Structures are given as structure tokens and as C-alpha cells.
CSV table of C-alpha atoms in Angstrom, one decimal:
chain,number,residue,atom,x,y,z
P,1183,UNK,CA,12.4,-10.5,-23.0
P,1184,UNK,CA,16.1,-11.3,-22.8
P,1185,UNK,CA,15.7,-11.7,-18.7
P,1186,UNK,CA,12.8,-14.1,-19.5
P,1187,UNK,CA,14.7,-16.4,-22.1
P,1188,UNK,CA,18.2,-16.5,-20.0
P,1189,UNK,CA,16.3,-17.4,-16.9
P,1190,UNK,CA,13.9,-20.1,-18.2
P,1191,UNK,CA,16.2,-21.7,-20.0
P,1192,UNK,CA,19.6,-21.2,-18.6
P,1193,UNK,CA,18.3,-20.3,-15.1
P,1194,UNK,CA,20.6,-17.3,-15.5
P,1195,UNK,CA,19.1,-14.8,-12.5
P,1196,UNK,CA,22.3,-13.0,-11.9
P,1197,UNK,CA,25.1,-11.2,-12.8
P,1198,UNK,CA,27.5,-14.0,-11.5
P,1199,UNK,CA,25.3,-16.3,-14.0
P,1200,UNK,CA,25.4,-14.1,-16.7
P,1201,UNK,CA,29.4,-13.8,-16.5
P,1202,UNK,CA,29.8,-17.4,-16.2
P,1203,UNK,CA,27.3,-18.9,-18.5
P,1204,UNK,CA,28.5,-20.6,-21.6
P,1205,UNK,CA,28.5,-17.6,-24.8
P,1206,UNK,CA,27.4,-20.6,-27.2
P,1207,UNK,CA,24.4,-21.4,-24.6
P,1208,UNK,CA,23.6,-18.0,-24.3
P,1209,UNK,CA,23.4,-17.1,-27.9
P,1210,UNK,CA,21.2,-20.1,-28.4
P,1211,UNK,CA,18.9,-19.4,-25.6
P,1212,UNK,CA,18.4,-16.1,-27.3
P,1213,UNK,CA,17.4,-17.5,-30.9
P,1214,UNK,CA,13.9,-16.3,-30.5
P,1215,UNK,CA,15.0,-12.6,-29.7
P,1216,UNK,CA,14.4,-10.3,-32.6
P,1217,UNK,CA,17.0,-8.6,-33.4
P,1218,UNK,CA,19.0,-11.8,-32.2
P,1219,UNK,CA,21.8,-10.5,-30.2
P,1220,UNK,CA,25.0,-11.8,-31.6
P,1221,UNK,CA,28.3,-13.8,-29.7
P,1222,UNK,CA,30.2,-10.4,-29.8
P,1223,UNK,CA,27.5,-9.0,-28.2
P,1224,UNK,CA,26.8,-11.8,-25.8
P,1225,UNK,CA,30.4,-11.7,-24.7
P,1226,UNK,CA,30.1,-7.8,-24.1
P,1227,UNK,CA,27.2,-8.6,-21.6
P,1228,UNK,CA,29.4,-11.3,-19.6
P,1229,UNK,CA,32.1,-8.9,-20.0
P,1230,UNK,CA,30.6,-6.2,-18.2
P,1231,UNK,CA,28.7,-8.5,-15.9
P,1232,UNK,CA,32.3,-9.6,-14.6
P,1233,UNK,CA,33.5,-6.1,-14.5
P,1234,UNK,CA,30.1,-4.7,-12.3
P,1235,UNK,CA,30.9,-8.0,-10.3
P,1236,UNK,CA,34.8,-6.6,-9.9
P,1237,UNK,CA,33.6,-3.2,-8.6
P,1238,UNK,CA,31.0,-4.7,-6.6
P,1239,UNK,CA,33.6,-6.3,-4.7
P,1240,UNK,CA,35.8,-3.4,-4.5
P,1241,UNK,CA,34.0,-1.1,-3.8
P,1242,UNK,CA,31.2,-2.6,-0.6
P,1243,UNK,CA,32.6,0.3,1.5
P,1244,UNK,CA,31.2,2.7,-0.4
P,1245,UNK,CA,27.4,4.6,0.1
P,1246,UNK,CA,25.0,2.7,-2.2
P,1247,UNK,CA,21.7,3.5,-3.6
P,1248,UNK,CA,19.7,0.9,-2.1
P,1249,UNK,CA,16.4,2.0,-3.5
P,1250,UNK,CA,15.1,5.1,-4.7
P,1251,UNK,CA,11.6,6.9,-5.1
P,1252,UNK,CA,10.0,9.5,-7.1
P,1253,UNK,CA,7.3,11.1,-4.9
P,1254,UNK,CA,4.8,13.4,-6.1
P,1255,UNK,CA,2.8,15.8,-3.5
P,1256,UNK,CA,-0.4,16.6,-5.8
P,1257,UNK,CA,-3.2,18.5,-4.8
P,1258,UNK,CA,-6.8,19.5,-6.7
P,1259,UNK,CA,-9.9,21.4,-6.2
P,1260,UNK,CA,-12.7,19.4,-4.8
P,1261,UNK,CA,-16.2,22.0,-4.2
P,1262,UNK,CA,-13.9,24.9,-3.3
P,1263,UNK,CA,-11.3,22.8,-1.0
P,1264,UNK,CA,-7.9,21.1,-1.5
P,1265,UNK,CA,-8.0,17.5,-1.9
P,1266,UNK,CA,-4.3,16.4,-1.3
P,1267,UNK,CA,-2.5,13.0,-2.3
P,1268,UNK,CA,1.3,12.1,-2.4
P,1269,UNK,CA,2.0,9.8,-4.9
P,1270,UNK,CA,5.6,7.3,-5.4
P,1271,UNK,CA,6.7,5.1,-7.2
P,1272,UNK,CA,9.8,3.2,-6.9
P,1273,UNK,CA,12.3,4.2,-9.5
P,1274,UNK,CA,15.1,2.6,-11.0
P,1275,UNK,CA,13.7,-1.2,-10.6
P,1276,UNK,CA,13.0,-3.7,-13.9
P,1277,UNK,CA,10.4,-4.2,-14.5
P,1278,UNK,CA,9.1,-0.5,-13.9
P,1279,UNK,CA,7.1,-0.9,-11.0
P,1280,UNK,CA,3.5,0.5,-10.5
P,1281,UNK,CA,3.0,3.5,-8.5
P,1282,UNK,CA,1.4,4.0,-5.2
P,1283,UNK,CA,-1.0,6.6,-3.9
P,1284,UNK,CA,-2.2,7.1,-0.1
P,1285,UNK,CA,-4.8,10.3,0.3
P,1286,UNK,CA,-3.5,13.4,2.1
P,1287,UNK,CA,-0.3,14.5,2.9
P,1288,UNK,CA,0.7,12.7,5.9
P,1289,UNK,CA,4.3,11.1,5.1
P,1290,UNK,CA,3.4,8.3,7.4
P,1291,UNK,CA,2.1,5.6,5.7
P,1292,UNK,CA,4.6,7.0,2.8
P,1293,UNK,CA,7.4,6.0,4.7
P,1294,UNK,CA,6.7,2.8,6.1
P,1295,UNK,CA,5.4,1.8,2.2
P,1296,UNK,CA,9.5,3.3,1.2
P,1297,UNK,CA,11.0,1.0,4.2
P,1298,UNK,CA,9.1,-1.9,2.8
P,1299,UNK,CA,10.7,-1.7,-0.3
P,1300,UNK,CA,14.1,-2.3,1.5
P,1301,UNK,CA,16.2,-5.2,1.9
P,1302,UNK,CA,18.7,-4.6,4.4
P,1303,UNK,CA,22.4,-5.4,3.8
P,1304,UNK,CA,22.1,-8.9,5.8
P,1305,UNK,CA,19.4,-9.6,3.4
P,1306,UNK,CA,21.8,-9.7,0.6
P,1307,UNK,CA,24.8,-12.0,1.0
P,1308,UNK,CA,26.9,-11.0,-1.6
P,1309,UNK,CA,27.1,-8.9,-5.0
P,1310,UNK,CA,25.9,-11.5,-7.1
P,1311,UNK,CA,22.6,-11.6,-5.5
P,1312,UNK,CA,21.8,-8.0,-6.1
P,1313,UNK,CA,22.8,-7.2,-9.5
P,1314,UNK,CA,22.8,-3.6,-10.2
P,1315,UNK,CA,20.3,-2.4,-12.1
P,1316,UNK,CA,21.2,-2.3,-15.9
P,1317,UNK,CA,19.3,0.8,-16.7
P,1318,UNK,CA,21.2,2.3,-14.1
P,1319,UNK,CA,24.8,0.8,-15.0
P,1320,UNK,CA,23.7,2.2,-18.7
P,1321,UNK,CA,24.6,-1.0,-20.2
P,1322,UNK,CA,23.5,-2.7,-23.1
P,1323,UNK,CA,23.7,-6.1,-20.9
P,1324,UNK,CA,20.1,-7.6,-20.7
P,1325,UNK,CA,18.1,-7.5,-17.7
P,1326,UNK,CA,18.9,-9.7,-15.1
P,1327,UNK,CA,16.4,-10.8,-12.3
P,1328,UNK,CA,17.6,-9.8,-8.8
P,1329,UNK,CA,17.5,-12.6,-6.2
P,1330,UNK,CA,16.9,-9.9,-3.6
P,1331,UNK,CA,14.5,-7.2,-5.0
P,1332,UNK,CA,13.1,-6.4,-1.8
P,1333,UNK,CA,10.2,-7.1,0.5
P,1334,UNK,CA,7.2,-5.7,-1.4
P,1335,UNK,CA,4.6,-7.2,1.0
P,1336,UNK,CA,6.3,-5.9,4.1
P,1337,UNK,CA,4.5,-3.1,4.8
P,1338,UNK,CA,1.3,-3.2,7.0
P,1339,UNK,CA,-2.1,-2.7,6.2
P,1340,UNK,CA,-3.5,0.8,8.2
P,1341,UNK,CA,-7.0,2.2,8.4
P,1342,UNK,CA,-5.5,5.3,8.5
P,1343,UNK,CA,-8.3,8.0,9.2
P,1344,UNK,CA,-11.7,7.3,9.9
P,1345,UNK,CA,-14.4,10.3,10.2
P,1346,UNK,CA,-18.1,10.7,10.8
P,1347,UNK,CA,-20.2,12.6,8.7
P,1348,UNK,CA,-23.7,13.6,9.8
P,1349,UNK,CA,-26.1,16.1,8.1
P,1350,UNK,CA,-24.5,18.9,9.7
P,1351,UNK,CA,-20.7,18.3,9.9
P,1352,UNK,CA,-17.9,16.1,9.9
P,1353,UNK,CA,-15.9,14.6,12.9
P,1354,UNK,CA,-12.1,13.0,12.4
P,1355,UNK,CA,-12.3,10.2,15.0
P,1356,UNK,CA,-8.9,8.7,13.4
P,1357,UNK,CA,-6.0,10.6,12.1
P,1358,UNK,CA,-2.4,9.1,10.7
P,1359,UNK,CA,-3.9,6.3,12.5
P,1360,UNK,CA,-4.4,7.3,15.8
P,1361,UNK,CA,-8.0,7.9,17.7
P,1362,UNK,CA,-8.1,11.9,17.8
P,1363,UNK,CA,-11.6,12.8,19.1
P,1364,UNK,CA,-14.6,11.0,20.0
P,1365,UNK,CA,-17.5,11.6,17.9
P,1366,UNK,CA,-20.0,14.3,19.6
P,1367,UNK,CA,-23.4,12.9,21.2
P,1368,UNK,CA,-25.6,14.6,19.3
P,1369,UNK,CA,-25.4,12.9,15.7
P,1370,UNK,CA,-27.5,14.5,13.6
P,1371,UNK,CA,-29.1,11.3,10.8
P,1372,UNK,CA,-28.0,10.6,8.3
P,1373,UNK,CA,-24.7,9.7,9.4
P,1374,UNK,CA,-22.1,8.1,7.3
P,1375,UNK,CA,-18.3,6.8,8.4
P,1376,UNK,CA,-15.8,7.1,5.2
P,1377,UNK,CA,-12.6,5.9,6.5
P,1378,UNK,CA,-9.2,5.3,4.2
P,1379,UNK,CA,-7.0,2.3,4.3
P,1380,UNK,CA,-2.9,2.3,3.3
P,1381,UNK,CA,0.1,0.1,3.2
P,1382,UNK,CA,-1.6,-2.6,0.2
P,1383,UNK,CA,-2.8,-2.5,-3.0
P,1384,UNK,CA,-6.1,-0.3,-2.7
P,1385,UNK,CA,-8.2,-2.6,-5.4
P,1386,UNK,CA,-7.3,-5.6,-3.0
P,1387,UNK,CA,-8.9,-3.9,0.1
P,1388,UNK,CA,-12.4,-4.5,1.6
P,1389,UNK,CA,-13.5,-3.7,4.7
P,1390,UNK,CA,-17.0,-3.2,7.1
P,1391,UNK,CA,-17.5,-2.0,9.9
P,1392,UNK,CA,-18.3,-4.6,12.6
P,1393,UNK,CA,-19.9,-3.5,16.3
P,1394,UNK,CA,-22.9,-4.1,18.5
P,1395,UNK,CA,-25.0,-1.7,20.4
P,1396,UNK,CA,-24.2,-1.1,23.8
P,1397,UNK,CA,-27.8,0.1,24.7
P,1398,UNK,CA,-30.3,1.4,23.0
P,1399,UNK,CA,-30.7,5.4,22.7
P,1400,UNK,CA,-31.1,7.2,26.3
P,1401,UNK,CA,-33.1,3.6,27.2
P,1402,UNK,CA,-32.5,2.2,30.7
P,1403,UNK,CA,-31.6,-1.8,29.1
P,1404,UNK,CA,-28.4,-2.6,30.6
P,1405,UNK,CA,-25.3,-2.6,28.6
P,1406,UNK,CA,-23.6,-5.4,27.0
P,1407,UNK,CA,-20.4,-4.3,28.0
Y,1345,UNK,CA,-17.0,-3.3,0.6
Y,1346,UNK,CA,-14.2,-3.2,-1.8
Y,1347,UNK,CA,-12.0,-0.1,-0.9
Y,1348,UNK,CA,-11.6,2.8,-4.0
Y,1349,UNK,CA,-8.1,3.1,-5.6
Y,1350,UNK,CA,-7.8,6.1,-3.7
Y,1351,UNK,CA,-7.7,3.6,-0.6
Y,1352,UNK,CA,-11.0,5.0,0.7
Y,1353,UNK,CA,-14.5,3.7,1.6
Y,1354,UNK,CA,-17.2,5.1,2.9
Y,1355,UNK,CA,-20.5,3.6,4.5
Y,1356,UNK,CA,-24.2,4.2,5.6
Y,1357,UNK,CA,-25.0,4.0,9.1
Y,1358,UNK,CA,-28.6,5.1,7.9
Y,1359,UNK,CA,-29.4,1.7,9.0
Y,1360,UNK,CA,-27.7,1.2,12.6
Y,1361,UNK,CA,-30.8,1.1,15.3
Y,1362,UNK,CA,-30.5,4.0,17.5
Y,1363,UNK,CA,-28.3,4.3,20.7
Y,1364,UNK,CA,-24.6,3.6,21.8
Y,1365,UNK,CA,-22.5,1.5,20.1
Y,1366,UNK,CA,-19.2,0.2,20.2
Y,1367,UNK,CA,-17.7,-0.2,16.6
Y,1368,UNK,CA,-14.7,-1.7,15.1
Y,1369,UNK,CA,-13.6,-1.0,11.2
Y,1370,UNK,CA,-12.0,-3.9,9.7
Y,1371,UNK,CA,-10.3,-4.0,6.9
Y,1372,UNK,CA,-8.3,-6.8,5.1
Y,1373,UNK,CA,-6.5,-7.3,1.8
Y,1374,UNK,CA,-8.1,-9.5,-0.8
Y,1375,UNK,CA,-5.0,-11.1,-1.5
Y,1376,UNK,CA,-2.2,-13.6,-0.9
Y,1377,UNK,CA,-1.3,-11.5,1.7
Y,1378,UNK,CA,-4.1,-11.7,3.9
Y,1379,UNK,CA,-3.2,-8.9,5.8
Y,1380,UNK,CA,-5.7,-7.8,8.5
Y,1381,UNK,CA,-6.0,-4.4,10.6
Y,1382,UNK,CA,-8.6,-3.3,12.8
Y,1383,UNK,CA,-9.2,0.2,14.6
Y,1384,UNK,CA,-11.6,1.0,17.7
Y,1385,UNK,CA,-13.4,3.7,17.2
Y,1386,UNK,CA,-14.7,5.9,20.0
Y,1387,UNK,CA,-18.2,5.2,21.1
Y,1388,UNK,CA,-20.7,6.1,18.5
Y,1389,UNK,CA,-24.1,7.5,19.8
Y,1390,UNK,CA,-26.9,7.5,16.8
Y,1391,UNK,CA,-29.7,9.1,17.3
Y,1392,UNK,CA,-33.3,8.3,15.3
Y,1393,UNK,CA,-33.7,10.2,12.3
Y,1394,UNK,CA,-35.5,13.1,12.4
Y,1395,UNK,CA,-36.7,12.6,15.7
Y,1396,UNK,CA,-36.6,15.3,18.6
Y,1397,UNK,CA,-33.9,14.4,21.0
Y,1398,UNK,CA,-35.9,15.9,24.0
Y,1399,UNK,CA,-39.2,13.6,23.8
Y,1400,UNK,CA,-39.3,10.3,25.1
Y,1401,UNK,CA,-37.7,7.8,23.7
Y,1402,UNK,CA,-39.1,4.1,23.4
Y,1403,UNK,CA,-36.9,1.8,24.4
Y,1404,UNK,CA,-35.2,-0.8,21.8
Y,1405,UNK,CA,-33.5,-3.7,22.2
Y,1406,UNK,CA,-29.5,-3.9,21.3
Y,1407,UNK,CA,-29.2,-4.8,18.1
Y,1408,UNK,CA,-26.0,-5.9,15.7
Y,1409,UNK,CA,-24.3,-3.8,13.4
């Protein structure tokens, strides 16, 4: 709420406009906040904003949390077998952000999702663009919108497995994303293709299967291809 | 097909004519984004349901997916 009301009205976004902001503007901006945060209070904010600022540009030398996850490994019973899922979620952000869940194990698509969620150190051209996160600082100084939070849509859409399933078994054609097998000649009707897709927002995917037949079942019509 | 939450989708080939087939799964995201991916899958050979595989077969012609 406070992040909202200093950047729409005082286009405050960072910790350099935060510590530099007029207190009188601040506090006015801030009228509709219940309880309404008073001047001593404002001026603690830009007090610590300048002091974060300080250390900031102290202390660039140092190793840096540049984003951190909470991943989850789960697993559950599905008719007798283990159904497996890692869940993350990228911690220490603000606004909490939602979290993310690929099926299986397989760290792959995990870890491309993670390095997505980076910004590199070019990406951020000085302290004042990448506030420190106030939850993390512990600080009662509202939230301030980072300019660089990241590149959310950078990670690539996968169909990551793919696997046939006729009325006698199941055949993984596509694992971690890779062709693994080709299906067996002898598909027994009916047959099914379940596939999973990673690296977006699952309720935003569709997807079909697209193809044409290359000839017609043990049929002497010459192929298309 | 809209994808599950869990990020998987499954469909019917119950409908694909019988014989070989060459078959690419797209997928895309609904969004601003746009994103597209596409995987080739190994050639798929469907058979008629419940027919026997060792009697004759009458020719069909190719159809679409």
C-alpha cells in the first residue's frame, strides 16, 4: 500500500527516491494510509534508505544474494506408484511471488525456471536500481518497487516428456526433453499421447498435436515424405 | 487443449486413421508472451482397433491429423 501511494504519486520506485524525496511530500502522499505513518517516521524510512544506499556502495565487493528459492521435492501415492513434483517459489521478493510446479523430479526445467529469475550484475547499473528487499533489511521502511526485479518471462517454454500409452503399456518417447525411444510398431488401440509442458505458467498453456500420415497402415500408397 | 496446472495434457489418438505418421506436439503460451515450442516425435505406427495385424489390410488414403 505504501509502495503504491509513493510510486503513483511521487514516482518514488527506489531507495535513492525514497532518501531524497521531500518528508512533507511524502507524509502527504501517505494521508490515505491507515495508521498514517507520521514525519518521524517518514524521516526514519529516508534515513535508512540513505544508510542501505551507504553500504550498498561500500560494500559491491562483497557475495550478494541475488535471488533465492524455496524448493520443495513432494511426492504422493497415485494407484500404488510414486507420483513426484518439485515445487519453488522464489523467496524473499515483494510482492510474494506465486509458486511454481513442473512434474517429476528432473532439476532441469527447475533450473533454467531459477536462472530466469536472474538479472545479471550488468543488468543493474547501480545500487539505487536494486533496492534491497525491506523484509530482508528488517526495516520498517515501506516497500519500494525494484527497477530491476528480474526477467520473469525469460525462461523457455519445453514440452518436456511426451509418452504413448496404448491398451497394454506405456512408451516415454520424450524425456527432460530429449527423444528417448521410438514408440514400438505394434500399438495396441486405444492409444493416447499425454505429454507435459514447463518453463510458463501452466493455465496459460495449450497445445495439439499436429502431423500427417505418411502412409496408410502396411498399404503400398507412396509416402508423403 | 488447455494444459492442467500440473503442466500436463493428454490426448486421444482413438481418432488418427491407421498407418505411419509423422507427428509434431505444439505447444504455446496463451499469453503476452507468445512463446512457442515444438518437439518431433519418433514415427508413430497406429494400427486399427481391434483388428488382427496379420490379415489383410485395405488400403487407405493418408489422412491429417
Amino acid at each position: 500500500m505504501h509502495r503504491r501511494a509513493l510510486a503513483g504519486k511521487l514516482k518514488i520506485t527506489s531507495l535513492r527516491g525514497l532518501a531524497d524525496a521531500d518528508q512533507r511530500a511524502v507524509y502527504t502522499a501517505l494521508g490515505n494510509i491507515r495508521p498514517r505513518p507520521s514525519l518521524a517516521r517518514i524521516a526514519t524510512w529516508q534515513a535508512d534508505a540513505r544508510s542501505r544506499l551507504n553500504v550498498a556502495a561500500i560494500d559491491r565487493s562483497d557475495w550478494h544474494t541475488a535471488a533465492s528459492f524455496a524448493v520443495i521435492f513432494a511426492q504422493r501415492q497415485v494407484g500404488g506408484a510414486w507420483e513426484h513434483r518439485v515445487e519453488a517459489e522464489r523467496t524473499e521478493v515483494e510482492p510474494a511471488a506465486e509458486s511454481r510446479q513442473w512434474p517429476g523430479w528432473d532439476c532441469g526445467p527447475l533450473g533454467r525456471w531459477m536462472l530466469g529469475q536472474l538479472s545479471s550484475p550488468d543488468d543493474q547499473p547501480d545500487a539505487e536500481a536494486s533496492p534491497a528487499s525491506p523484509a530482508r533489511a528488517g526495516s520498517a521502511a515501506p516497500p519500494v518497487a525494484s527497477a530491476a526485479p528480474g526477467h520473469p518471462a525469460r525462461a523457455d517454454l519445453r514440452i518436456d516428456s511426451a509418452t504413448l500409452i496404448d491398451a497394454r503399456h506405456e512408451h516415454s518417447l520424450i524425456k527432460a526433453g530429449r527423444v528417448i525411444a521410438a514408440p514400438p510398431g505394434d500399438l495396441t488401440p486405444p492409444v493416447r499421447l499425454r505429454f507435459t509442458v514447463t518453463g510458463a505458467d501452466p493455465a496459460r498453456i495449450c497445445g495439439r498435436p499436429c502431423g500427417s500420415a505418411v502412409r496408410p497402415d502396411r498399404a503400398g500408397v507412396p509416402t508423403t515424405r | 487443449m488447455i494444459v492442467s496446472p500440473t503442466g500436463q495434457a493428454e490426448f486421444d489418438l482413438s481418432s488418427v486413421p491407421p498407418g505411419v505418421h509423422d507427428v509434431r506436439l505444439l505447444a504455446w503460451a496463451a499469453d503476452t508472451s507468445a512463446t512457442l515450442t515444438a518437439a518431433v516425435l519418433p514415427t508413430l505406427t497406429l494400427h486399427e482397433a481391434g483388428l488382427d495385424r496379420d490379415a489383410e489390410v485395405t488400403p487407405r488414403p493418408a489422412g491429417k491429423l
